[in-house]
Amino acid sequence: MRKVSRLSRFNIASLALGLAFLYLPILILVIYSFNASRLVTVWGGWSLRWYHEFFADRAMIEASWMSLRVAVSSATIATLLGTLAAVALARGERFRGRTLFSGMLYAPLVMPEVITGLSLLLLFVALNAERGFWTVTIAHTTLTMCFVAVVVQSRLGSLDRSLEEAAMDLGCAPVRAFLLVTLPLIAPAIVAGWMLAFTLSLDDLVIASFTTGPGSATLPIRIYSEVRLGVKPEINAICTLVIALIAVVIVIASLASKLSSSQGESAAPL
Amino acid sequence: MSARRIFARPARFAAIAPYVWMVLFFLVPFGFVLKISLSQTVIAQPPYEPLFDLTAGWTAIQAAFAALSIDNFRLLASDDLYVFAYLRSLTVALTATGLLLLIGYPIAYGMARLPKRWQAVAMVLVIVPFWTSFLIRIYAWINILQHDGLLNQILLALRLVSQPVVWLSTDTAMYIGIVYSYLPFMILPLYATLARMEPALEEAASDLGAPPWQVFWLVTFPLSLPGVGAGVLLCFIPIVGEFVIPDLLAGSNSLMIGQTLWLEFFTNKDWPVASAAAILLLVVLLLPLLFYERLQRRQLEER
């Protein structure tokens, strides 16, 4: 008995330290974004000064707008393609080229981003495509549809197949059975997949740097070039705004996955 | 014919659009990287010899093959800069993955031993930072680690040091950044296997008189090996190609391969050499990638 309680005290300590390690830096960043002082390290009282500065910075606003547009369009296309891929893998059983297909879907999840970015850029150059909004959107779609496919596929895998089979036994055509029975059941995973694709696209620096053209920088590219020049308090404010946006997305996604877990077994892991 | 089989056919059609997309934007681009890695550097836009002209027919294809050269790869092998970059990438990735395992394991273990209700909360708490932009998280550490940053202020206030310690632009800072960014990738697969483990096994070992460390080393750890493998690969492979974290947090004297590739591409504009570096990086990572793919498939089959 004594042994167990000593063990669990160690457990709780490691958990608490781990979570503190994960959250304290972000918390400090958010607090300092309201700092009135020009010096990032000296506390000069609460102020919204750096938020004003951000909204007056045209280049930053344009980059934010570009990032949002890319994130919404690439997440939408990626959700469509990723869901189709998940359905094919989870329900298509054996088909020709299945191994290659699933390999292509898993590889980008772990592939270093420099390689993905470089190879896509070389393709766009060879095709003589003008680089900008669409090339970044295509690149992000390629990366994020793999994440969507994994999330949706794990939901499809845990789904009770007898429901869709019952619909077909009662005379429903397969596509109709999918639309009327399966799709509503996996909808929460699809929503979560879209959210994941959206935040991944919003976050990406490396692939966007390779695939975008002059004059169409995304927000991470702008932040990166500013950070390389040194710490500016304005960046704290932008980062806090991005964190707030992502927090909203997480709340929606977790509501969706709560819906999903109340309908079936465990929710998608991401 | 069972309903299952009827469903399989239209489900296979669903593969067409994503299949075409992935071939077009994932597989084909690698062909271009390979081709360009075997071509000559020229000072032009784009800065490499054009691809062969299919309209000229067979002779053009023959000429294109004759023009292929492995000079870029020879350059990579003979230049110490690249050799060191590869070695450094592997060292950094190995060290960081080891640190991640050491730090992530107790956290995942603690999570798995929580009451069921709290496990879900802990998992959300671990995932949330993963959703937060990694650039922002690195930036947060720059704030803390800089010369007059919070860490030095605290150390000075506690009189642990007499003058500010240089943290930024050191390997320590880089390792902090990497461990911080990749921790969720290590914790989640570890937690997944630890949570599924039968507690009766540990209790049995303990009842038979094994001290806690022996229970852990002989029972818990071997059973968690699939999670360890997945976590190690999920962290190791992307860290080898890591570019942004070392660029922002480590010193500039010794580069990792991701940085070298980036510099070669954007600063030196030597696309063929950058492509060759990418191909080599891919070859280095291919074995763990294939291993990871097999692991994934086995896990899917078990489900």
Coordinates of C-alpha atoms in Angstrom, one line a residue:
Chain A
M1 CA 0.0 0.0 0.0
R2 CA 2.7 2.4 1.0
K3 CA 4.6 1.6 -2.2
V4 CA 1.7 2.6 -4.3
S5 CA 1.1 6.0 -2.7
R6 CA 4.8 6.9 -3.0
L7 CA 4.6 6.0 -6.7
S8 CA 1.5 8.1 -7.2
R9 CA 3.1 11.2 -5.5
F10 CA 5.9 10.8 -8.1
N11 CA 3.3 10.6 -10.8
I12 CA 1.5 13.7 -9.8
A13 CA 4.8 15.6 -9.4
S14 CA 6.0 14.7 -12.9
L15 CA 2.6 15.5 -14.4
A16 CA 2.5 18.9 -12.7
L17 CA 6.0 19.7 -13.7
G18 CA 5.3 18.6 -17.3
L19 CA 2.2 20.7 -17.6
A20 CA 3.9 23.7 -16.1
F21 CA 6.7 23.3 -18.6
L22 CA 4.2 23.2 -21.4
Y23 CA 2.1 26.1 -20.3
L24 CA 4.3 28.7 -18.5
P25 CA 6.1 30.0 -21.6
I26 CA 2.8 30.6 -23.4
L27 CA 1.3 32.2 -20.3
I28 CA 4.3 34.5 -19.9
L29 CA 4.1 35.5 -23.6
V30 CA 0.4 36.4 -23.2
I31 CA 1.0 38.5 -20.1
Y32 CA 3.9 40.4 -21.7
S33 CA 1.8 41.2 -24.7
F34 CA -0.1 43.6 -22.5
N35 CA 3.1 45.2 -21.3
A36 CA 3.3 49.0 -21.7
S37 CA 7.0 49.1 -21.8
R38 CA 9.0 49.2 -25.0
L39 CA 11.5 46.8 -23.4
V40 CA 10.2 43.3 -23.7
T41 CA 11.7 42.3 -20.3
V42 CA 10.7 45.3 -18.2
W43 CA 7.2 45.4 -16.9
G44 CA 5.7 48.8 -17.4
G45 CA 2.1 48.2 -16.5
W46 CA -0.9 47.0 -18.5
S47 CA -1.6 48.4 -21.9
L48 CA -3.1 47.6 -25.3
R49 CA -0.4 49.5 -27.0
W50 CA 1.1 46.7 -29.0
Y51 CA -2.3 45.6 -30.3
H52 CA -2.8 49.1 -31.7
E53 CA 0.6 48.9 -33.3
F54 CA -0.2 45.5 -34.9
F55 CA -3.5 46.8 -36.4
A56 CA -1.6 49.8 -37.8
D57 CA 1.0 47.5 -39.4
R58 CA -0.2 47.1 -43.0
A59 CA 2.2 44.4 -43.9
M60 CA 1.3 42.3 -40.9
I61 CA -2.4 42.7 -41.5
E62 CA -2.0 41.7 -45.2
A63 CA 0.0 38.6 -44.1
S64 CA -2.6 37.7 -41.6
W65 CA -5.3 38.0 -44.2
M66 CA -3.3 35.8 -46.7
S67 CA -2.8 33.2 -43.9
L68 CA -6.5 33.1 -43.1
R69 CA -7.5 32.8 -46.7
V70 CA -5.0 30.0 -47.3
A71 CA -6.0 28.2 -44.1
V72 CA -9.7 28.3 -44.9
S73 CA -9.4 27.2 -48.5
S74 CA -6.7 24.5 -48.0
A75 CA -8.5 23.1 -44.9
T76 CA -11.7 22.8 -46.9
I77 CA -10.2 21.1 -49.9
A78 CA -8.1 18.9 -47.6
T79 CA -11.2 17.9 -45.6
L80 CA -13.0 16.8 -48.8
L81 CA -10.0 14.8 -50.2
G82 CA -9.0 13.5 -46.8
T83 CA -12.5 12.2 -46.0
L84 CA -12.7 10.5 -49.4
A85 CA -9.2 8.9 -48.8
A86 CA -10.4 7.7 -45.4
V87 CA -13.5 6.2 -46.8
A88 CA -11.5 4.4 -49.5
L89 CA -9.0 3.0 -46.9
A90 CA -11.6 2.1 -44.3
R91 CA -14.3 0.7 -46.5
G92 CA -12.8 0.0 -49.9
E93 CA -11.1 -3.2 -48.7
R94 CA -8.5 -4.2 -51.3
F95 CA -7.9 -2.2 -54.4
R96 CA -5.0 -1.9 -56.8
G97 CA -2.3 0.4 -55.5
R98 CA -3.7 0.5 -52.0
T99 CA -0.2 0.1 -50.4
L100 CA 1.2 3.0 -52.4
F101 CA -1.9 5.0 -51.6
S102 CA -1.7 4.5 -47.8
G103 CA 2.1 5.0 -48.0
M104 CA 1.6 8.4 -49.7
L105 CA -0.9 9.4 -47.0
Y106 CA 1.3 8.5 -44.1
A107 CA 4.6 9.7 -45.4
P108 CA 3.9 13.5 -45.2
L109 CA 2.9 13.1 -41.5
V110 CA 6.6 12.4 -40.6
M111 CA 8.5 13.8 -43.6
P112 CA 10.7 16.8 -42.8
E113 CA 9.0 19.9 -44.0
V114 CA 12.0 21.1 -45.9
I115 CA 11.8 18.1 -48.3
T116 CA 8.1 18.5 -48.9
G117 CA 8.5 22.2 -49.5
L118 CA 11.5 21.9 -51.8
S119 CA 9.9 19.2 -53.9
L120 CA 6.7 21.1 -54.4
L121 CA 8.6 24.3 -55.3
L122 CA 10.6 22.4 -57.9
L123 CA 7.3 21.1 -59.3
F124 CA 5.7 24.6 -59.5
V125 CA 8.8 26.0 -61.1
A126 CA 8.9 23.2 -63.7
L127 CA 5.2 23.8 -64.4
N128 CA 5.9 27.6 -64.7
A129 CA 3.1 28.2 -62.2
E130 CA 3.0 31.7 -60.7
R131 CA 3.7 31.3 -57.0
G132 CA 1.4 32.9 -54.4
F133 CA -2.0 32.1 -52.9
W134 CA -2.8 29.0 -55.0
T135 CA 0.6 27.3 -54.8
V136 CA 0.6 27.7 -51.0
T137 CA -3.0 26.5 -50.8
I138 CA -2.1 23.4 -52.9
A139 CA 1.0 22.7 -50.7
H140 CA -1.0 23.0 -47.5
T141 CA -3.8 20.8 -48.9
T142 CA -1.3 18.1 -49.7
L143 CA 0.1 18.1 -46.2
T144 CA -3.1 18.5 -44.2
M145 CA -5.3 16.1 -46.1
C146 CA -3.2 13.3 -44.6
F147 CA -4.0 14.5 -41.1
V148 CA -7.7 14.7 -42.0
A149 CA -7.5 11.2 -43.5
V150 CA -6.0 9.7 -40.3
V151 CA -8.6 11.4 -38.0
V152 CA -11.6 10.4 -40.1
Q153 CA -10.2 6.9 -40.7
S154 CA -9.9 6.2 -37.0
R155 CA -13.5 7.3 -36.5
L156 CA -14.6 5.1 -39.4
G157 CA -12.7 2.2 -37.9
S158 CA -14.5 2.5 -34.5
L159 CA -17.9 2.8 -36.2
D160 CA -20.5 0.0 -36.0
R161 CA -20.7 -1.2 -39.6
S162 CA -24.0 -3.0 -39.0
L163 CA -25.8 0.4 -39.2
E164 CA -24.8 1.1 -42.8
E165 CA -25.3 -2.6 -43.7
A166 CA -28.8 -2.5 -42.2
A167 CA -29.6 0.5 -44.4
M168 CA -28.3 -1.4 -47.5
D169 CA -30.2 -4.6 -46.6
L170 CA -33.3 -2.4 -46.4
G171 CA -32.7 -1.4 -50.0
C172 CA -30.6 1.7 -49.7
A173 CA -28.0 2.2 -52.4
P174 CA -24.5 2.3 -51.0
V175 CA -23.9 6.0 -51.8
R176 CA -27.2 6.9 -50.2
A177 CA -26.5 4.7 -47.2
F178 CA -23.2 6.6 -46.8
L179 CA -24.8 10.0 -47.1
L180 CA -27.7 9.2 -44.8
V181 CA -26.1 6.9 -42.2
T182 CA -22.3 7.0 -42.2
L183 CA -21.7 10.7 -42.9
P184 CA -23.8 12.0 -39.9
L185 CA -21.9 9.6 -37.7
I186 CA -18.5 10.7 -38.8
A187 CA -19.4 14.4 -39.0
P188 CA -17.7 15.3 -35.7
A189 CA -14.4 13.7 -36.9
I190 CA -14.7 15.6 -40.2
V191 CA -15.2 18.9 -38.2
A192 CA -12.2 18.0 -36.0
G193 CA -10.2 17.2 -39.2
W194 CA -11.1 20.6 -40.7
M195 CA -10.0 22.4 -37.5
L196 CA -6.7 20.5 -37.4
A197 CA -6.0 21.3 -41.1
F198 CA -6.9 24.9 -40.5
T199 CA -4.5 25.3 -37.5
L200 CA -1.7 23.3 -39.2
S201 CA -2.0 25.6 -42.3
L202 CA -2.1 28.7 -40.1
D203 CA 1.1 27.5 -38.3
D204 CA 3.2 26.4 -41.2
L205 CA 6.3 28.4 -42.0
V206 CA 8.7 26.1 -43.9
I207 CA 6.4 24.8 -46.7
A208 CA 4.8 28.3 -47.2
S209 CA 8.3 29.8 -47.5
F210 CA 9.2 27.5 -50.3
T211 CA 5.9 27.7 -52.2
T212 CA 5.0 31.3 -51.9
G213 CA 6.1 34.1 -54.2
P214 CA 7.4 37.6 -53.6
G215 CA 4.8 39.9 -52.1
S216 CA 2.5 37.2 -50.7
A217 CA 4.0 36.3 -47.4
T218 CA 1.9 34.4 -44.8
L219 CA 1.8 35.5 -41.2
P220 CA 4.4 32.9 -39.9
I221 CA 6.8 34.1 -42.7
R222 CA 6.4 37.7 -41.5
I223 CA 6.7 36.8 -37.8
Y224 CA 9.8 34.7 -38.6
S225 CA 11.6 37.5 -40.4
E226 CA 10.7 39.9 -37.6
V227 CA 11.9 37.5 -34.9
R228 CA 15.2 36.9 -36.7
L229 CA 15.9 40.6 -36.4
G230 CA 15.2 40.6 -32.7
V231 CA 12.4 40.5 -30.2
K232 CA 9.7 43.2 -30.7
P233 CA 6.8 43.6 -28.3
E234 CA 4.4 43.8 -31.2
I235 CA 5.1 40.1 -31.9
N236 CA 3.8 39.3 -28.4
A237 CA 0.5 40.9 -29.3
I238 CA 0.2 39.1 -32.7
C239 CA 1.1 35.8 -31.1
T240 CA -1.5 36.3 -28.4
L241 CA -4.1 37.0 -31.0
V242 CA -3.2 33.8 -32.9
I243 CA -3.4 31.9 -29.6
A244 CA -6.8 33.3 -29.0
L245 CA -8.0 32.3 -32.5
I246 CA -6.6 28.8 -32.0
A247 CA -8.3 28.6 -28.6
V248 CA -11.6 29.3 -30.2
V249 CA -10.9 26.6 -32.8
I250 CA -10.0 24.1 -30.0
V251 CA -13.2 24.8 -28.1
I252 CA -15.3 24.1 -31.3
A253 CA -13.2 21.0 -32.1
S254 CA -13.5 19.6 -28.6
L255 CA -17.2 20.2 -28.6
A256 CA -17.4 18.3 -31.9
S257 CA -15.3 15.4 -30.5
K258 CA -17.4 15.4 -27.3
L259 CA -20.4 15.0 -29.5
S260 CA -18.6 12.2 -31.3
S261 CA -17.7 10.4 -28.1
S262 CA -21.2 10.6 -26.7
Q263 CA -22.4 8.9 -29.9
G264 CA -19.9 6.2 -30.1
E265 CA -16.7 5.0 -28.5
S266 CA -13.5 7.0 -28.2
A267 CA -13.1 10.2 -30.1
A268 CA -10.3 10.7 -32.7
P269 CA -6.9 11.1 -30.9
L270 CA -6.2 14.5 -32.3
Chain B
M1 CA -23.3 -10.6 -52.1
S2 CA -23.1 -9.1 -48.6
A3 CA -23.8 -5.4 -48.0
R4 CA -20.1 -5.1 -47.0
R5 CA -19.0 -6.1 -50.5
I6 CA -21.5 -3.9 -52.2
F7 CA -20.2 -0.9 -50.2
A8 CA -16.6 -1.6 -51.0
R9 CA -16.9 -0.8 -54.7
P10 CA -18.1 2.8 -54.5
A11 CA -15.8 3.3 -51.5
R12 CA -12.9 2.4 -53.8
F13 CA -14.0 5.1 -56.3
A14 CA -13.6 7.5 -53.4
A15 CA -9.9 6.9 -53.7
I16 CA -9.6 8.4 -57.2
A17 CA -9.5 12.1 -56.3
P18 CA -7.2 11.9 -53.3
Y19 CA -5.0 9.4 -55.2
V20 CA -4.6 11.6 -58.2
W21 CA -3.9 14.6 -55.9
M22 CA -1.2 12.7 -53.9
V23 CA 0.5 11.4 -57.1
L24 CA 0.5 14.9 -58.6
F25 CA 1.6 16.9 -55.6
F26 CA 3.5 14.3 -53.5
L27 CA 5.0 11.6 -55.7
V28 CA 5.8 13.5 -58.9
P29 CA 7.6 16.4 -57.1
F30 CA 10.1 13.8 -55.8
G31 CA 10.9 12.9 -59.4
F32 CA 11.7 16.6 -60.0
V33 CA 13.9 16.7 -57.0
L34 CA 15.8 13.6 -58.2
K35 CA 16.1 14.9 -61.7
I36 CA 17.4 18.3 -60.5
S37 CA 19.8 16.7 -58.0
L38 CA 21.4 15.1 -61.0
S39 CA 21.7 18.2 -63.2
Q40 CA 24.2 21.0 -63.5
T41 CA 24.0 24.3 -61.8
V42 CA 23.6 27.3 -64.1
I43 CA 23.3 31.0 -63.3
A44 CA 19.8 31.6 -64.7
Q45 CA 16.2 31.6 -63.7
P46 CA 15.4 28.9 -62.7
P47 CA 19.0 28.2 -61.8
Y48 CA 19.4 24.7 -63.3
E49 CA 19.3 23.1 -66.7
P50 CA 15.8 22.7 -68.0
L51 CA 14.1 19.3 -68.0
F52 CA 14.2 17.4 -71.2
D53 CA 12.0 18.5 -74.0
L54 CA 9.6 15.6 -74.8
T55 CA 8.7 17.1 -78.2
A56 CA 12.2 16.3 -79.5
G57 CA 11.6 12.6 -79.0
W58 CA 13.9 9.8 -78.1
T59 CA 17.2 11.6 -78.8
A60 CA 16.2 14.3 -76.2
I61 CA 15.6 11.6 -73.6
Q62 CA 18.9 10.0 -74.4
A63 CA 20.6 13.4 -74.2
A64 CA 18.9 14.1 -70.9
F65 CA 20.1 10.8 -69.4
A66 CA 23.6 11.5 -70.7
A67 CA 23.6 14.9 -69.0
L68 CA 22.8 13.4 -65.7
S69 CA 25.7 13.6 -63.3
I70 CA 26.3 12.6 -59.8
D71 CA 28.7 15.6 -59.3
N72 CA 26.3 17.1 -56.7
F73 CA 26.4 14.0 -54.6
R74 CA 30.2 13.8 -54.9
L75 CA 30.3 17.4 -53.7
L76 CA 28.2 16.6 -50.7
A77 CA 30.3 13.6 -49.8
S78 CA 33.6 15.5 -50.2
D79 CA 32.7 18.8 -48.5
D80 CA 33.1 18.7 -44.8
L81 CA 30.4 21.2 -44.3
Y82 CA 27.8 18.7 -45.5
V83 CA 29.2 15.7 -43.8
F84 CA 29.3 17.6 -40.5
A85 CA 25.7 18.9 -41.1
Y86 CA 24.5 15.3 -41.5
L87 CA 26.4 14.1 -38.5
R88 CA 25.2 17.0 -36.4
S89 CA 21.6 16.5 -37.5
L90 CA 21.8 12.8 -36.4
T91 CA 23.5 13.7 -33.1
V92 CA 21.0 16.4 -32.3
A93 CA 18.0 14.2 -33.2
L94 CA 19.3 11.3 -31.2
T95 CA 20.1 13.4 -28.1
A96 CA 16.8 15.3 -28.3
T97 CA 14.8 12.1 -28.8
G98 CA 16.6 10.6 -25.7
L99 CA 15.8 13.7 -23.7
L100 CA 12.2 13.5 -24.9
L101 CA 11.9 9.9 -23.8
L102 CA 13.3 10.7 -20.4
I103 CA 11.0 13.7 -19.8
G104 CA 7.9 12.3 -21.6
Y105 CA 7.8 8.9 -20.1
P106 CA 7.1 10.0 -16.5
I107 CA 4.5 12.4 -17.7
A108 CA 2.8 9.7 -19.8
Y109 CA 3.1 7.3 -16.9
G110 CA 1.5 9.8 -14.5
M111 CA -1.3 10.4 -17.0
A112 CA -2.0 6.7 -17.4
R113 CA -2.3 6.2 -13.6
L114 CA -4.8 9.0 -13.1
P115 CA -8.5 8.2 -12.5
K116 CA -10.2 7.6 -15.9
R117 CA -12.1 11.0 -15.8
W118 CA -8.9 12.9 -15.2
Q119 CA -7.0 11.1 -18.0
A120 CA -9.2 12.7 -20.6
V121 CA -8.6 16.2 -19.1
A122 CA -4.8 15.5 -18.9
M123 CA -4.8 14.4 -22.6
V124 CA -6.6 17.6 -23.7
L125 CA -4.0 19.6 -21.6
V126 CA -1.2 17.9 -23.4
I127 CA -2.7 18.3 -26.9
V128 CA -3.6 22.0 -26.6
P129 CA 0.0 23.3 -26.8
F130 CA 0.4 21.1 -29.9
W131 CA -2.4 23.1 -31.6
T132 CA -0.7 26.3 -30.6
S133 CA 1.6 27.6 -33.3
F134 CA 5.1 26.1 -32.9
L135 CA 6.7 29.4 -34.1
I136 CA 4.9 31.2 -31.2
R137 CA 6.1 28.6 -28.7
I138 CA 9.7 29.1 -29.9
Y139 CA 9.3 32.8 -29.7
A140 CA 8.0 32.5 -26.2
W141 CA 11.3 30.8 -25.3
I142 CA 13.3 33.5 -26.9
N143 CA 11.5 35.9 -24.6
I144 CA 12.5 33.8 -21.6
L145 CA 16.0 32.9 -22.6
Q146 CA 17.3 36.2 -23.8
H147 CA 20.1 38.1 -22.0
D148 CA 17.8 40.1 -19.7
G149 CA 14.9 37.6 -20.0
L150 CA 12.9 36.1 -17.3
L151 CA 15.1 33.1 -16.6
N152 CA 18.2 35.3 -16.0
Q153 CA 16.1 37.7 -13.9
I154 CA 15.0 34.8 -11.7
L155 CA 18.4 33.3 -11.4
L156 CA 19.9 36.7 -10.5
A157 CA 17.2 37.3 -8.0
L158 CA 17.8 34.0 -6.4
R159 CA 21.5 34.7 -6.4
L160 CA 22.2 31.5 -8.1
V161 CA 24.4 33.3 -10.6
S162 CA 26.2 36.6 -10.2
Q163 CA 25.8 37.8 -13.8
P164 CA 23.4 36.9 -16.7
V165 CA 24.0 33.6 -18.3
V166 CA 24.1 33.4 -22.1
W167 CA 21.3 31.1 -23.0
L168 CA 20.3 32.2 -26.5
S169 CA 22.3 30.9 -29.4
T170 CA 23.5 27.9 -27.5
D171 CA 22.8 24.2 -28.0
T172 CA 21.1 24.2 -24.6
A173 CA 18.5 26.7 -25.9
M174 CA 18.1 24.6 -29.0
Y175 CA 17.5 21.4 -27.0
I176 CA 15.0 23.3 -24.8
G177 CA 13.1 24.4 -27.9
I178 CA 13.1 21.0 -29.5
V179 CA 12.0 19.2 -26.4
Y180 CA 9.3 21.8 -25.8
S181 CA 8.0 21.5 -29.3
Y182 CA 8.0 17.8 -29.7
L183 CA 6.9 16.7 -26.2
P184 CA 3.3 16.1 -27.1
F185 CA 4.5 13.8 -30.0
M186 CA 6.4 11.7 -27.4
I187 CA 3.8 11.7 -24.6
L188 CA 0.7 10.7 -26.7
P189 CA 1.9 7.4 -28.1
L190 CA 3.5 6.5 -24.8
Y191 CA 0.3 7.3 -22.9
A192 CA -1.8 5.3 -25.4
T193 CA 0.1 2.1 -24.7
L194 CA 0.5 2.7 -21.0
A195 CA -3.2 3.4 -20.5
R196 CA -4.1 0.2 -22.3
M197 CA -1.8 -1.9 -20.1
E198 CA -3.3 -4.3 -17.6
P199 CA -2.5 -3.0 -14.0
A200 CA -2.9 -6.6 -12.7
L201 CA 0.5 -7.4 -14.3
E202 CA 2.3 -4.8 -12.3
E203 CA 0.4 -5.8 -9.1
A204 CA 1.3 -9.4 -9.6
A205 CA 5.0 -8.6 -10.0
S206 CA 4.8 -6.4 -6.9
D207 CA 3.0 -9.1 -4.9
L208 CA 5.7 -11.6 -5.8
G209 CA 8.2 -9.3 -4.1
A210 CA 9.7 -7.2 -6.9
P211 CA 10.8 -3.7 -5.8
P212 CA 9.2 -0.8 -7.7
W213 CA 12.2 -0.3 -10.0
Q214 CA 12.2 -4.0 -11.0
V215 CA 8.4 -3.9 -11.6
F216 CA 9.0 -1.0 -13.9
W217 CA 12.1 -2.3 -15.7
L218 CA 10.9 -5.9 -16.1
V219 CA 7.2 -5.5 -16.6
T220 CA 6.1 -2.0 -17.4
F221 CA 8.8 -0.8 -19.7
P222 CA 9.0 -3.9 -22.0
L223 CA 5.2 -3.8 -22.4
S224 CA 5.3 -0.1 -23.4
L225 CA 7.9 -0.7 -26.1
P226 CA 5.4 -0.2 -29.0
G227 CA 4.6 3.2 -27.7
V228 CA 8.3 4.0 -27.1
G229 CA 9.0 3.0 -30.8
A230 CA 6.2 5.1 -32.2
G231 CA 7.2 8.1 -30.0
V232 CA 10.8 7.8 -30.9
L233 CA 10.1 7.7 -34.6
L234 CA 7.5 10.5 -34.5
C235 CA 10.1 12.7 -32.9
F236 CA 13.4 11.5 -34.5
I237 CA 12.5 11.8 -38.1
P238 CA 11.2 15.4 -38.1
I239 CA 14.0 16.6 -35.8
V240 CA 16.6 15.4 -38.3
G241 CA 15.2 17.8 -40.8
E242 CA 14.4 20.5 -38.3
F243 CA 15.3 24.0 -39.5
V244 CA 13.5 26.7 -37.7
I245 CA 14.3 25.8 -34.1
P246 CA 18.1 25.5 -34.5
D247 CA 18.0 28.6 -36.7
L248 CA 16.3 30.7 -34.0
L249 CA 17.8 29.2 -30.8
A250 CA 21.2 27.6 -31.6
G251 CA 24.4 29.4 -32.5
S252 CA 25.2 29.9 -36.2
N253 CA 28.6 28.1 -36.2
S254 CA 27.5 24.5 -36.9
L255 CA 24.4 24.0 -39.0
M256 CA 22.0 21.1 -39.2
I257 CA 21.2 19.6 -42.6
G258 CA 17.8 21.3 -42.8
Q259 CA 19.5 24.7 -42.4
T260 CA 22.2 23.8 -44.9
L261 CA 19.6 22.9 -47.4
W262 CA 17.7 26.1 -46.8
L263 CA 20.8 28.2 -47.2
E264 CA 21.9 26.4 -50.3
F265 CA 18.5 26.9 -51.8
F266 CA 17.6 30.5 -50.8
T267 CA 21.0 32.2 -50.3
N268 CA 23.4 30.4 -52.6
K269 CA 20.6 29.6 -55.1
D270 CA 22.3 26.3 -55.8
W271 CA 19.2 24.3 -56.5
P272 CA 20.9 21.1 -57.7
V273 CA 23.0 20.8 -54.6
A274 CA 20.0 21.6 -52.4
S275 CA 18.1 18.8 -54.2
A276 CA 20.9 16.4 -53.8
A277 CA 21.0 17.2 -50.1
A278 CA 17.3 16.6 -49.9
I279 CA 17.6 13.2 -51.6
L280 CA 20.4 12.2 -49.2
L281 CA 18.3 13.3 -46.2
L282 CA 15.4 11.2 -47.6
V283 CA 17.6 8.2 -48.0
V284 CA 18.9 8.6 -44.4
L285 CA 15.3 8.7 -43.2
L286 CA 13.8 6.1 -45.5
L287 CA 14.6 3.2 -43.2
P288 CA 12.9 4.6 -40.1
L289 CA 10.1 5.9 -42.4
L290 CA 9.4 2.4 -43.8
F291 CA 9.6 1.0 -40.3
Y292 CA 7.1 3.5 -39.1
E293 CA 4.8 2.7 -42.0
R294 CA 4.9 -1.0 -41.0
L295 CA 4.3 -0.2 -37.4
Q296 CA 1.3 2.0 -38.3
R297 CA -0.2 -0.8 -40.5
R298 CA 0.2 -3.4 -37.7
Q299 CA -1.5 -1.1 -35.2
L300 CA -4.4 -0.6 -37.7
E301 CA -4.7 -4.3 -38.2
E302 CA -4.8 -4.9 -34.4
R303 CA -7.7 -2.5 -34.0

